[in-house]
C-alpha positions as semicolon CSV with decimal commas, in nm:
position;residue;x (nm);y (nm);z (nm)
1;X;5,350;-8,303;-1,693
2;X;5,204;-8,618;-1,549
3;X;4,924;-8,622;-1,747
4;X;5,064;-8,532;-2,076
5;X;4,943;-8,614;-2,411
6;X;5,228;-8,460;-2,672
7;X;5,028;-8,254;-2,942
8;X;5,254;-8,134;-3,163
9;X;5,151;-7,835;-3,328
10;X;5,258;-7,792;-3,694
11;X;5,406;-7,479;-3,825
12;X;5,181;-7,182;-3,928
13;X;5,209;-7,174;-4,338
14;X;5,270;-6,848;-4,478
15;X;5,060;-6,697;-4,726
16;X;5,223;-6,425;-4,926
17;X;4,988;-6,109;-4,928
18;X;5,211;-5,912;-5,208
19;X;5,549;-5,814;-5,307
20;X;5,600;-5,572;-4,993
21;X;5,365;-5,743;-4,751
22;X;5,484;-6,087;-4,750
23;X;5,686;-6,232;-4,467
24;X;5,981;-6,427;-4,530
25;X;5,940;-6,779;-4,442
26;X;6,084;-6,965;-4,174
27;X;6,468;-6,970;-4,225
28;X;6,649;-7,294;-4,101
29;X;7,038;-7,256;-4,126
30;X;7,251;-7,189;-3,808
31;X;7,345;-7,470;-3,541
32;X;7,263;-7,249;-3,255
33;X;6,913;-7,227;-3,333
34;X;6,927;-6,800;-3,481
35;X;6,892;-6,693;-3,826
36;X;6,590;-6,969;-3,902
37;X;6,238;-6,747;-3,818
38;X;6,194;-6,926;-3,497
39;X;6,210;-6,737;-3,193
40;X;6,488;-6,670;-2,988
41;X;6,517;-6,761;-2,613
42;X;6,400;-6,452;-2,488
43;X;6,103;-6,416;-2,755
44;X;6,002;-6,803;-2,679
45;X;5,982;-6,715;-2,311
46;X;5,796;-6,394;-2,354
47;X;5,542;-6,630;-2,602
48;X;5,494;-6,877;-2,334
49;X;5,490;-6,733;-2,014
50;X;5,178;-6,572;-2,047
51;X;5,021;-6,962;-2,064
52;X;5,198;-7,047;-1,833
53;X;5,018;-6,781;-1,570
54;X;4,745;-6,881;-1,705
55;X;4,754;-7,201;-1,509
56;X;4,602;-7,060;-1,188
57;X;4,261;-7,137;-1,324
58;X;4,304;-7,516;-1,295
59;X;4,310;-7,725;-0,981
60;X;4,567;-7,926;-0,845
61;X;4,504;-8,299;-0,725
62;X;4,828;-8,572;-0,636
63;X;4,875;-8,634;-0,968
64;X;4,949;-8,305;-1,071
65;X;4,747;-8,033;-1,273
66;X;4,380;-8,210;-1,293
67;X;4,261;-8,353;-1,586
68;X;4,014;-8,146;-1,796
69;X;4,178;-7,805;-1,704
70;X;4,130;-7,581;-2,061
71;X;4,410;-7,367;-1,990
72;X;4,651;-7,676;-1,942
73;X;4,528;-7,799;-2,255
74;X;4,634;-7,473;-2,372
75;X;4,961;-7,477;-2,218
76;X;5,073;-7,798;-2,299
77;X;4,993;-7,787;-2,682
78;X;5,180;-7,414;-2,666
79;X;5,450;-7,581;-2,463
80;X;5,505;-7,886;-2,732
81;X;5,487;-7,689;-3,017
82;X;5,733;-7,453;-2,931
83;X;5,962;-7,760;-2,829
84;X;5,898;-7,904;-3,176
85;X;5,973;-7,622;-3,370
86;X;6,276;-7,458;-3,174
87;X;6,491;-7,776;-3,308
88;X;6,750;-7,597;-3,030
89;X;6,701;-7,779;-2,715
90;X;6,913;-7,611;-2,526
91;X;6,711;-7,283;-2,619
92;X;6,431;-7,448;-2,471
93;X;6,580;-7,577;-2,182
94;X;6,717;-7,237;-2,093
95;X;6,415;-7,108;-2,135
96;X;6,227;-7,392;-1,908
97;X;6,476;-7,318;-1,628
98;X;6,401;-6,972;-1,652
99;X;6,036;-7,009;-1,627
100;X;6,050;-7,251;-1,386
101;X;6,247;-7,100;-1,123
102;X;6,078;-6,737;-1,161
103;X;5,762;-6,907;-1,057
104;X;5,860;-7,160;-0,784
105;X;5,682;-6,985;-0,517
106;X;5,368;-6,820;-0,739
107;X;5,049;-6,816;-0,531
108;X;4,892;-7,068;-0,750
109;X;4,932;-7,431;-0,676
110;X;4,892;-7,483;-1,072
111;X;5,170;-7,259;-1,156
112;X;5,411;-7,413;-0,892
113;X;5,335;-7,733;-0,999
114;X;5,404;-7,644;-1,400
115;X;5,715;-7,447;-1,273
116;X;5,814;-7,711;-1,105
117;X;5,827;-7,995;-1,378
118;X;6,008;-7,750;-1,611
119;X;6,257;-7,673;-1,415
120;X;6,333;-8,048;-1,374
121;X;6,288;-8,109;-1,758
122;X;6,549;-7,842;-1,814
123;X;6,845;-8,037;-1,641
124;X;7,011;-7,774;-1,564
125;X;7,297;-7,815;-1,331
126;X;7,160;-7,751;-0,975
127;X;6,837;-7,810;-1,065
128;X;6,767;-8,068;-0,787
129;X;6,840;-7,835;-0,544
130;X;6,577;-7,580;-0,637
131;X;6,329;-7,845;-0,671
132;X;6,431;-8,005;-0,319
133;X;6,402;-7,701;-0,174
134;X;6,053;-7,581;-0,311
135;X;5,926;-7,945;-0,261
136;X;6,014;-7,946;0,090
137;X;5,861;-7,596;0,162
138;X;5,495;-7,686;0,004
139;X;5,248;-7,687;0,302
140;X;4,969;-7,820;0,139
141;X;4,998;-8,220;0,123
142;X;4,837;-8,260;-0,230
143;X;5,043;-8,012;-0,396
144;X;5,365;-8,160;-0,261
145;X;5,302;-8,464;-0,399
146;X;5,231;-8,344;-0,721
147;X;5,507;-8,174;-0,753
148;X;5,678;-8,545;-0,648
149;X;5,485;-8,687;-0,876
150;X;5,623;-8,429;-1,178
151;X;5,971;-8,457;-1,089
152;X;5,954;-8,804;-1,079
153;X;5,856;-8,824;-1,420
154;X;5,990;-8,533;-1,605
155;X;6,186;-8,601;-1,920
156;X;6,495;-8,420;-1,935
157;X;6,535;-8,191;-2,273
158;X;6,931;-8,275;-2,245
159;X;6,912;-8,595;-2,054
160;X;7,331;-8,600;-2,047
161;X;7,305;-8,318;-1,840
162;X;7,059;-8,464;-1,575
163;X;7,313;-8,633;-1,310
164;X;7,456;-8,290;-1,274
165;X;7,150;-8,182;-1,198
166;X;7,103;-8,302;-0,825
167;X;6,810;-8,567;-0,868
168;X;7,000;-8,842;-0,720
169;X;7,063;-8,714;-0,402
170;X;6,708;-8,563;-0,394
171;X;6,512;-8,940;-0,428
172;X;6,725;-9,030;-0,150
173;X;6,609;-8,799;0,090
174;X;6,273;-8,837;-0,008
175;X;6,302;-9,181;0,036
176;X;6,302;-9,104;0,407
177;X;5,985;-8,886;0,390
178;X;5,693;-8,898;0,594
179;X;5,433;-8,879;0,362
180;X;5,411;-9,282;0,224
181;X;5,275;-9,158;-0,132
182;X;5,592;-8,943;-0,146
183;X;5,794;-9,218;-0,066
184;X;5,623;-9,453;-0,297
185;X;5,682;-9,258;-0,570
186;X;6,082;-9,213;-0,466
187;X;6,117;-9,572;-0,487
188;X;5,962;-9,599;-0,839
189;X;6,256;-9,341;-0,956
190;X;6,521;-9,468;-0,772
191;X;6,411;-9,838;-0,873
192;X;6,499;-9,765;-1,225
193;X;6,730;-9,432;-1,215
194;X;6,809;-9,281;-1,573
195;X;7,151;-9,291;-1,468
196;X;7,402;-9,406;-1,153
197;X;7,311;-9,293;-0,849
198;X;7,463;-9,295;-0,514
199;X;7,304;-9,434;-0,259
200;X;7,028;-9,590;-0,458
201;X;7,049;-9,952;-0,367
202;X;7,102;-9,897;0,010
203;X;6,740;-9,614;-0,024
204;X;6,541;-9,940;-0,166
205;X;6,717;-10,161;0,032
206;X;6,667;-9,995;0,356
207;X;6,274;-9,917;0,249
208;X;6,232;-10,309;0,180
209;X;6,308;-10,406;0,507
210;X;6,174;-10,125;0,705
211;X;5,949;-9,848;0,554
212;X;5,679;-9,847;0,791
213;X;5,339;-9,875;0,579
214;X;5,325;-10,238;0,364
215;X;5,242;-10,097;0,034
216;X;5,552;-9,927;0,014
217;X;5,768;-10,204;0,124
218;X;5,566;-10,468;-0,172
219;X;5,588;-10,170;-0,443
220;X;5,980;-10,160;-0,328
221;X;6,039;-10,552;-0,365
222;X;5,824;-10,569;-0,695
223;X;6,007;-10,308;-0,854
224;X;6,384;-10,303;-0,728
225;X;6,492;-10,517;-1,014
226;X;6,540;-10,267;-1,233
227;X;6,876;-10,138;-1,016
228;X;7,022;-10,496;-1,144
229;X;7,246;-10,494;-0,832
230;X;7,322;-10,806;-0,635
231;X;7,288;-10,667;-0,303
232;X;6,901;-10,545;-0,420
233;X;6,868;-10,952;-0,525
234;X;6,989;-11,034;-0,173
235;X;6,703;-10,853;0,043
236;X;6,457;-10,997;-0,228
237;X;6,586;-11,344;-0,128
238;X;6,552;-11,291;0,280
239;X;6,193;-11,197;0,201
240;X;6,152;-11,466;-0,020
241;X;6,301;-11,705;0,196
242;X;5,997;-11,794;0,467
243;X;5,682;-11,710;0,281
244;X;5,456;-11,780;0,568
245;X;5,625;-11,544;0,757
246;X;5,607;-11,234;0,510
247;X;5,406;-10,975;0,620
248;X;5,076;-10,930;0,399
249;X;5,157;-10,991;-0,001
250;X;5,585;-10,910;0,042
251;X;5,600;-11,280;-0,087
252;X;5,454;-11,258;-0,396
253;X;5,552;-10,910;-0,471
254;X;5,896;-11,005;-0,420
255;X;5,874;-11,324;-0,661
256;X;5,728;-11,106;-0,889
257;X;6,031;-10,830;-0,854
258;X;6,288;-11,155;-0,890
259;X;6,101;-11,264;-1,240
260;X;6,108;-10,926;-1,352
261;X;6,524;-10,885;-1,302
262;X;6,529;-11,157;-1,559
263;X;6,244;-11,112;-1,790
264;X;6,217;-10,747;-1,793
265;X;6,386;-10,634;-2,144
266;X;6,494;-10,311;-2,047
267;X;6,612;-10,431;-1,678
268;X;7,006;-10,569;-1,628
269;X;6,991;-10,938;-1,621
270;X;7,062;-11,047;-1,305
271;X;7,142;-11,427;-1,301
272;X;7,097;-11,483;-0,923
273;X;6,752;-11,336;-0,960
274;X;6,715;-11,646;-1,227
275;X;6,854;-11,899;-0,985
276;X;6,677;-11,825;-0,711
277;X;6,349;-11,792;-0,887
278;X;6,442;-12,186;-1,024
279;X;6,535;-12,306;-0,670
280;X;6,175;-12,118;-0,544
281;X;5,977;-12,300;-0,790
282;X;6,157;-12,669;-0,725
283;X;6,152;-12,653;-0,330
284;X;5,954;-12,875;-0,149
285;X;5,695;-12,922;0,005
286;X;5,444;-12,672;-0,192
287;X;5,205;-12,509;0,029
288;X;4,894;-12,271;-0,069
289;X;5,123;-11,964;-0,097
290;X;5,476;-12,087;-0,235
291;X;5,528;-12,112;-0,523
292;X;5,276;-11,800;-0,572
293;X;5,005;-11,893;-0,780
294;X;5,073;-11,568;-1,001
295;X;5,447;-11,657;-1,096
296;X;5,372;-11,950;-1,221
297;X;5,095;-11,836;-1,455
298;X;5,310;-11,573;-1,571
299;X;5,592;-11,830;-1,695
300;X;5,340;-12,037;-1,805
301;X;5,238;-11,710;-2,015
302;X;5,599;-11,629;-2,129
303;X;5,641;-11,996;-2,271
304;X;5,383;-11,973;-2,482
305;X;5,495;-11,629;-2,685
């Protein structure tokens, strides 16, 4: 869920009616997730799927399900609760792949969009290909990049499984897609992949120096650092090279994206990002637009914290 906000439901206390009415409580004992009063797999899914149909009463816009839906609001505090309680994960993720893939193709947008995201949180192996596959038969523009848009930013419930899932391969192709919002939000993912991925750095490379619409190209250049890769620093530097003659703001979005590969905590250092980014801000002469007004202020701002 793109828009979600985790509400984590606490567990319903039990309140003992008398000696032959009272329920047990909520056993917690075996590693596989039985024998604790939570539901099984099968009784989890039969709990949520009803919420989940319930879905087709909300719109869809390119983010995914829109915002102020009461049934999703529904759905997603069901959804959480059940994966806060059912400590199993892999219970739930069997249980998100089932749901997910039963209702790839229902006739609302809502539901295909939900079904969507968790069969990409469940990780399951082959996943990818399911979601490529429903992704790239969507006819209506909005929903497709939605579901782009989910995919993109699902959060695997067994994230060791999720290169065996088929992402990888999928970002790539969608690098190459005609709709520039789709490919926009490929590069974001493949920019900072949870894990290797073949064919990443040549997919942001390639969009860089030739993805057809200029937004797409800057997002790429700002954002490739977090691939760490020396060939990624490389393109960066050709851009970077003759800032008059980079189209619109690929300049300064590609400064930016060379600060970031050695600022960014969570990004691989890359020291050639740092060396260029010294020899940028010593060349002579200045001009207007190099060094970019925006770089400087934000190294300015880092040596003051």
């Amino acid at each position: 869920m793109s828009r979600r906000v985790a509400v984590w439901a606490p567990l319903a206390a039990v309140i003992a009616c008398g000696p032959t009415t009272a329920p047990a409580p909520p056993r917690r004992a075996d590693a596989d997730g039985q024998g604790r009063g939570l539901p099984s797999p099968d009784a989890l899914e039969a709990q949520i799927e009803p919420r989940l149909l319930r879905l087709s009463a909300c719109a869809v816009d390119e983010l995914g399900i829109a915002a102020g839906c009461a049934e999703n609001a529904a759905w997603e505090e069901a959804w959480f609760a059940a994966v806060e309680d059912q400590a199993d994960r892999a219970a739930v993720a069997t249980v998100a792949a089932r749901l997910g893939a039963r209702h790839l193709s229902h006739r609302s947008a809502a539901v295909r969009v939900q079904a969507l995201s968790l069969l990409a949180e469940s990780g399951e192996a082959g996943s990818g290909d399911a979601v490529a596959a429903t992704i790239a038969d969507e006819e209506d523009a909005a929903t497709r990049r939605a579901m782009v848009s989910e995919a993109a930013s699902a959060v695997p419930l067994r994230p060791a499984q999720t290169d065996r899932a088929g992402f990888g391969p999928l970002f790539v192709d969608l690098a190459r897609d005609d709709d520039a919002q789709i490919r926009l939000l490929a590069s974001g993912w493949l920019s900072a992949p949870p894990f290797p991925v073949d064919g990443a750095a040549d997919a942001v490379i390639e969009m860089m120096r030739n993805d057809p619409d200029i937004e797409v190209r800057g997002q790429v250049c700002e954002s490739a650092a977090g691939l760490g890769r020396d060939e990624v620093v490389a393109a960066m530097a050709a851009v970077t090279a003759r800032p008059d003659d980079a189209p619109g703001d690929m300049y300064e979005r590609c400064m930016s994206g060379l600060i970031q590969a050695w600022v960014t905590p969570w990004y691989p250092i890359n020291e050639k990002a740092y060396r260029l980014t010294l020899e940028h801000l010593r060349a002579t002469p200045r001009s207007d637009r190099a060094p970019p007004a925006d770089a400087l202020g934000f190294l300015l701002l880092l040596g003051t914290e």
